[in-house]
Coordinates of C-alpha atoms in Angstrom, one line a residue:
Y8 CA 9.2 -23.1 -0.9
D9 CA 9.5 -25.8 1.6
P10 CA 9.7 -25.2 5.6
E11 CA 11.1 -28.9 5.8
L12 CA 13.7 -28.4 3.6
S13 CA 15.4 -25.9 5.7
S14 CA 14.1 -23.4 8.3
R15 CA 16.8 -20.8 6.7
Q16 CA 15.7 -16.9 6.1
F17 CA 19.4 -15.3 5.3
G18 CA 21.0 -15.2 2.2
V19 CA 18.3 -17.0 0.9
E20 CA 16.8 -16.4 -2.7
L21 CA 13.3 -15.0 -2.4
S22 CA 11.2 -17.6 -3.8
R23 CA 12.8 -19.8 -1.3
L24 CA 10.4 -18.4 1.3
T25 CA 7.3 -17.8 -0.3
S26 CA 4.1 -19.4 -2.0
E27 CA 0.4 -18.4 -3.2
D28 CA -0.3 -18.3 0.1
R29 CA 2.9 -16.4 0.8
T30 CA 3.1 -13.6 -0.9
V31 CA 6.1 -12.1 1.6
P32 CA 8.5 -13.9 3.8
L33 CA 7.6 -14.7 6.6
V34 CA 10.6 -12.8 9.0
V35 CA 9.7 -9.6 7.3
E36 CA 5.9 -9.5 8.2
K37 CA 7.2 -10.4 11.6
L38 CA 9.8 -8.0 12.0
I39 CA 8.4 -5.1 9.6
N40 CA 5.1 -6.2 11.5
Y41 CA 7.0 -5.7 15.1
I42 CA 8.4 -2.9 14.5
E43 CA 5.3 -0.7 13.3
M44 CA 3.9 -1.7 16.2
H45 CA 6.4 -0.9 19.1
G46 CA 8.6 2.2 17.2
L47 CA 7.0 4.1 14.8
Y48 CA 7.9 7.1 17.5
T49 CA 10.8 6.1 18.0
E50 CA 14.0 8.5 17.7
G51 CA 16.8 7.1 14.7
I52 CA 14.7 4.0 14.2
Y53 CA 16.4 2.8 12.2
R54 CA 19.3 5.0 12.0
K55 CA 20.7 3.9 15.2
S56 CA 21.7 0.3 15.4
G57 CA 21.8 -1.7 18.0
S58 CA 23.6 -4.3 20.0
T59 CA 25.7 -6.5 18.4
N60 CA 25.3 -10.0 20.1
K61 CA 21.5 -9.8 20.2
I62 CA 21.7 -8.7 16.9
K63 CA 23.6 -12.2 16.4
E64 CA 21.9 -13.8 18.4
L65 CA 18.2 -12.3 17.3
R66 CA 19.7 -13.8 13.6
Q67 CA 20.5 -17.3 14.8
G68 CA 17.4 -18.1 16.1
L69 CA 15.0 -16.7 12.6
D70 CA 17.4 -18.9 11.1
T71 CA 16.0 -21.4 13.7
D72 CA 12.4 -21.0 13.9
A73 CA 11.5 -17.7 13.2
E74 CA 7.8 -18.0 13.8
N75 CA 8.6 -19.0 17.0
V76 CA 10.8 -15.8 18.1
N77 CA 10.1 -13.6 20.4
L78 CA 10.8 -9.7 20.3
D79 CA 9.7 -8.7 23.2
D80 CA 13.0 -10.1 24.2
Y81 CA 15.1 -7.4 21.5
S82 CA 14.8 -3.6 21.3
I83 CA 13.6 -1.7 18.3
H84 CA 16.7 -0.7 17.2
V85 CA 17.9 -4.2 17.1
I86 CA 15.0 -5.9 15.6
A87 CA 15.3 -2.8 13.5
S88 CA 19.2 -3.8 12.9
V89 CA 18.2 -7.8 12.2
F90 CA 15.1 -6.4 9.2
K91 CA 18.3 -4.0 7.4
Q92 CA 20.9 -7.6 7.3
W93 CA 18.2 -9.2 5.9
L94 CA 17.6 -6.7 2.9
R95 CA 21.6 -6.8 2.8
D96 CA 21.9 -10.6 2.6
L97 CA 19.3 -11.1 -0.3
P98 CA 21.5 -13.0 -3.4
N99 CA 19.2 -10.9 -5.5
P100 CA 18.3 -7.6 -3.9
L101 CA 14.5 -6.1 -3.6
M102 CA 15.0 -4.2 -6.3
T103 CA 17.0 -6.5 -8.6
F104 CA 21.0 -7.2 -9.8
E105 CA 19.2 -7.2 -13.3
L106 CA 17.3 -3.6 -13.8
Y107 CA 19.8 -1.9 -11.5
E108 CA 20.7 0.4 -15.2
E109 CA 17.3 0.5 -15.9
F110 CA 16.6 2.3 -12.6
L111 CA 19.6 4.8 -13.0
R112 CA 19.1 5.4 -16.4
A113 CA 16.0 6.8 -15.4
M114 CA 16.7 8.3 -12.7
G115 CA 19.1 10.4 -15.5
L116 CA 15.7 12.1 -17.0
Q117 CA 15.0 15.5 -16.7
E118 CA 12.1 16.5 -16.2
R119 CA 9.9 15.1 -13.0
K120 CA 7.4 13.3 -14.2
E121 CA 9.7 11.5 -16.3
T122 CA 11.4 10.8 -14.3
I123 CA 8.2 9.0 -12.4
R124 CA 7.1 6.9 -15.0
G125 CA 10.8 6.1 -15.8
V126 CA 11.2 4.4 -12.1
Y127 CA 7.8 2.8 -12.4
S128 CA 7.4 1.9 -15.2
V129 CA 11.6 -0.2 -15.1
I130 CA 10.0 -1.2 -11.1
D131 CA 6.6 -3.0 -12.9
Q132 CA 9.4 -5.1 -14.5
L133 CA 9.9 -6.7 -11.0
S134 CA 8.3 -10.3 -10.7
R135 CA 5.5 -10.8 -8.5
T136 CA 7.6 -12.2 -5.0
H137 CA 10.4 -9.4 -5.4
L138 CA 7.5 -6.6 -6.3
N139 CA 5.0 -7.1 -3.2
T140 CA 7.9 -7.5 -0.8
L141 CA 9.1 -4.2 -2.6
E142 CA 5.6 -2.9 -1.1
R143 CA 5.4 -3.8 2.2
L144 CA 8.8 -1.7 2.7
I145 CA 7.7 1.6 1.1
F146 CA 4.1 1.3 3.2
H147 CA 6.6 0.4 5.9
L148 CA 8.9 3.4 4.9
V149 CA 6.1 5.9 4.4
R150 CA 3.7 4.8 8.1
I151 CA 7.6 5.6 9.1
A152 CA 8.9 8.9 7.0
L153 CA 4.7 10.4 8.3
Q154 CA 6.0 10.1 11.6
E155 CA 9.3 12.1 11.2
D156 CA 8.4 15.2 13.4
T157 CA 9.2 12.5 16.9
N158 CA 11.1 9.6 15.2
R159 CA 13.6 12.0 12.9
M160 CA 13.3 10.2 9.9
S161 CA 13.3 11.5 6.6
A162 CA 11.5 10.2 3.0
N163 CA 15.4 11.2 2.5
A164 CA 17.0 10.1 5.8
L165 CA 15.3 6.2 5.1
A166 CA 16.4 6.6 1.8
I167 CA 20.1 6.2 2.1
V168 CA 19.4 3.6 5.1
F169 CA 17.7 1.2 2.7
A170 CA 19.3 2.1 -0.8
P171 CA 22.1 0.0 -0.5
C172 CA 19.9 -2.9 1.2
I173 CA 17.6 -3.0 -1.2
L174 CA 18.9 -1.0 -4.8
R175 CA 22.7 -2.4 -4.8
C176 CA 24.8 -2.2 -7.4
P177 CA 26.2 -5.6 -9.1
D178 CA 29.8 -7.0 -8.5
T179 CA 30.2 -6.3 -12.0
I180 CA 30.9 -3.3 -11.3
D181 CA 33.4 -0.7 -10.8
P182 CA 33.8 -0.3 -7.3
L183 CA 34.0 4.1 -8.4
Q184 CA 31.6 3.6 -10.0
S185 CA 29.2 2.1 -7.6
V186 CA 30.6 5.0 -5.5
Q187 CA 29.7 7.3 -8.1
D188 CA 26.3 5.8 -7.9
I189 CA 25.6 6.3 -4.3
S190 CA 23.7 9.7 -5.0
K191 CA 20.9 8.3 -7.9
T192 CA 20.7 5.0 -6.5
T193 CA 19.7 6.9 -3.0
T194 CA 17.4 9.4 -4.8
C195 CA 15.8 7.0 -6.5
V196 CA 14.4 5.1 -3.2
E197 CA 13.0 8.5 -1.7
L198 CA 11.8 9.1 -5.3
I199 CA 9.5 6.1 -4.6
V200 CA 8.8 6.4 -0.7
V201 CA 8.0 10.5 -1.0
E202 CA 5.2 9.4 -4.2
Q203 CA 4.1 6.8 -2.3
M204 CA 3.4 9.5 0.9
N205 CA 1.4 11.2 -1.3
K206 CA -0.2 8.9 -2.4
Y207 CA -1.2 8.1 1.4
K208 CA -2.2 11.7 2.0
A209 CA -4.5 11.9 -0.9
R210 CA -6.7 9.0 0.0
L211 CA -7.0 10.3 4.1
K212 CA -8.3 13.6 2.5
D213 CA -10.3 12.1 -0.2
I214 CA -11.7 9.2 3.4
S215 CA -12.2 12.6 5.0
S216 CA -14.1 14.5 2.2
L217 CA -16.5 11.3 2.3
E218 CA -17.1 11.2 5.6
F219 CA -18.3 15.0 5.2
A220 CA -20.2 14.5 2.6
E221 CA -21.2 11.4 4.6
N222 CA -22.9 13.0 7.1
K223 CA -24.0 16.3 5.1
A224 CA -26.0 13.1 3.0
K225 CA -27.7 12.1 6.3
T226 CA -28.5 15.7 7.6
R227 CA -30.5 15.9 3.6
L228 CA -31.8 12.5 4.2
S229 CA -33.5 13.6 7.8
L230 CA -35.1 16.0 5.7
I231 CA -36.6 14.6 2.7
R232 CA -38.1 11.7 4.4
R233 CA -39.7 13.6 6.3
S234 CA -41.8 15.8 3.6
M235 CA -41.2 12.0 1.3
K236 CA -43.3 8.3 1.2
P237 CA -41.1 7.4 -0.9
V238 CA -37.3 5.3 0.4
L239 CA -34.4 7.4 0.2
I240 CA -30.8 5.8 0.2
A241 CA -27.8 7.9 -0.6
V242 CA -24.6 5.1 -1.9
R243 CA -21.6 6.5 -1.9
F244 CA -18.4 5.6 -2.6
M245 CA -14.5 5.4 -2.2
S246 CA -11.9 6.8 -3.8
I247 CA -8.5 5.2 -3.8
T248 CA -7.3 7.5 -6.6
R249 CA -6.8 10.3 -8.2
N250 CA -7.7 9.6 -11.4
S251 CA -11.3 10.0 -13.1
V252 CA -13.5 7.5 -14.9
S253 CA -16.3 7.2 -15.7
V254 CA -18.5 4.2 -14.1
C255 CA -21.6 2.2 -14.7
I256 CA -23.2 1.8 -11.7
N257 CA -26.1 -1.1 -12.0
I258 CA -29.3 -0.6 -9.6
A259 CA -30.9 -3.9 -10.1
M260 CA -34.7 -3.5 -8.7
C261 CA -38.2 -6.7 -8.0
H262 CA -40.6 -4.7 -9.2
S263 CA -39.6 -1.1 -8.6
H264 CA -38.8 2.0 -10.5
F265 CA -35.2 4.8 -9.1
T266 CA -35.4 8.5 -9.4
L267 CA -31.8 9.7 -9.1
L268 CA -31.7 12.9 -7.5
S269 CA -28.6 14.3 -7.4
L270 CA -25.0 14.0 -7.3
I271 CA -24.8 14.9 -3.1
H272 CA -20.9 14.5 -3.7
P273 CA -18.1 12.8 -6.2
G274 CA -18.8 9.7 -4.4
V275 CA -22.1 9.7 -3.1
V276 CA -25.3 9.6 -5.0
L277 CA -28.2 9.5 -3.6
L278 CA -31.7 7.9 -5.3
C279 CA -35.0 8.1 -4.4
L280 CA -36.9 4.5 -4.7
S281 CA -40.7 3.7 -5.0
S282 CA -43.0 0.8 -4.1
M283 CA -44.3 1.1 -7.5
P284 CA -44.6 -1.5 -9.7
V285 CA -42.9 -2.2 -13.3
H286 CA -42.8 -5.3 -15.3
P287 CA -40.6 -6.8 -15.5
P288 CA -37.7 -5.9 -13.0
C289 CA -35.7 -3.7 -14.5
A290 CA -31.5 -3.1 -14.4
A291 CA -31.5 0.5 -15.1
P292 CA -27.5 2.1 -15.2
I293 CA -26.2 5.7 -14.0
Q294 CA -22.9 7.0 -15.7
V295 CA -21.4 8.9 -12.5
P296 CA -18.5 9.8 -12.8
L297 CA -15.8 7.9 -10.1
P298 CA -12.3 7.3 -9.6
D299 CA -11.6 4.5 -11.2
Q300 CA -10.6 2.1 -8.2
L301 CA -13.5 2.1 -6.0
F302 CA -14.7 -0.5 -2.5
S303 CA -17.4 -3.1 -3.7
Y304 CA -21.0 -1.0 -1.5
S305 CA -24.1 -3.7 -1.9
L306 CA -27.2 -3.9 0.9
S307 CA -30.5 -4.4 1.0
L308 CA -33.5 -2.4 2.7
E309 CA -36.4 -4.5 2.6
P310 CA -37.7 -7.9 1.3
L311 CA -39.6 -5.7 -2.2
F312 CA -35.8 -4.2 -2.9
S313 CA -32.2 -6.1 -3.6
F314 CA -28.5 -3.6 -4.9
L315 CA -26.1 -4.5 -6.0
C316 CA -23.2 -1.9 -7.6
V317 CA -21.3 -3.5 -10.4
M318 CA -18.0 -2.1 -11.3
Q319 CA -14.0 -3.0 -12.5
L320 CA -12.3 -3.6 -9.2
N321 CA -8.1 -3.0 -9.2
S322 CA -5.5 -3.9 -7.5
V323 CA -3.5 -1.2 -5.6
H324 CA 0.1 -1.4 -7.6
L325 CA 3.2 0.6 -6.8

């Protein structure tokens, strides 16, 4: 990646547009962020085209100085059209020529669960550069599809538009065969978008459930505090996947001990802490069934107490 070597953004390998500090190309972030700010509710976003002259002008501007192009000078459909052009012009598409046949083979599996596992196993074979940009794109398409009632762009409609851009057949494949593959490539992209939509909705549901549990915990704590002198604290964790494992939560305290009162909710633990001295300081583990991907949560109450929740953190992938 050498910005001084060339300012070109179109028709350039992803590896030339990314670095350790910039995992997604500047032009992708710039165009997607603008569309998410101004075009999520635009009817026909990505389906309708903008002015040809304006598309050419914006493309030249991005190729010359992507950092300083003012997108406010262009309609949302022009910006969306230019983004699609950028994807189509990649020398090697996001889902790559090398894995094209693998994706089609996965789509040929009979059971839907097997198909999903097959597609995601192929996605795992993508280079980190391609995967990072694909993840950003899919998240963007999910945000568009969630507003289908307003913008009239379903997951299927988006897949029809984007499949030819990100899952193109190699030039070596017979043109007739590539036409026959269109339904499979479209279904493949739609499957990925729908799966990510389901995960997104599940996370929102988990967050709502945890907020309810947190309010319930606050109410219970206020009642218990009236009749108990020891300190009470509810430790909250947020789930972002549907898988469950047993996670060890280490509560380290100086000159104190605690009692696990109850598991108010699968994500909320109610602890009772007293100031009775314990020598040496204890670090006691609690085994609690919790989802495998968590946000760490640390806090301190009084000088007597210091808490640290230690757990395994995994990055979120497609």
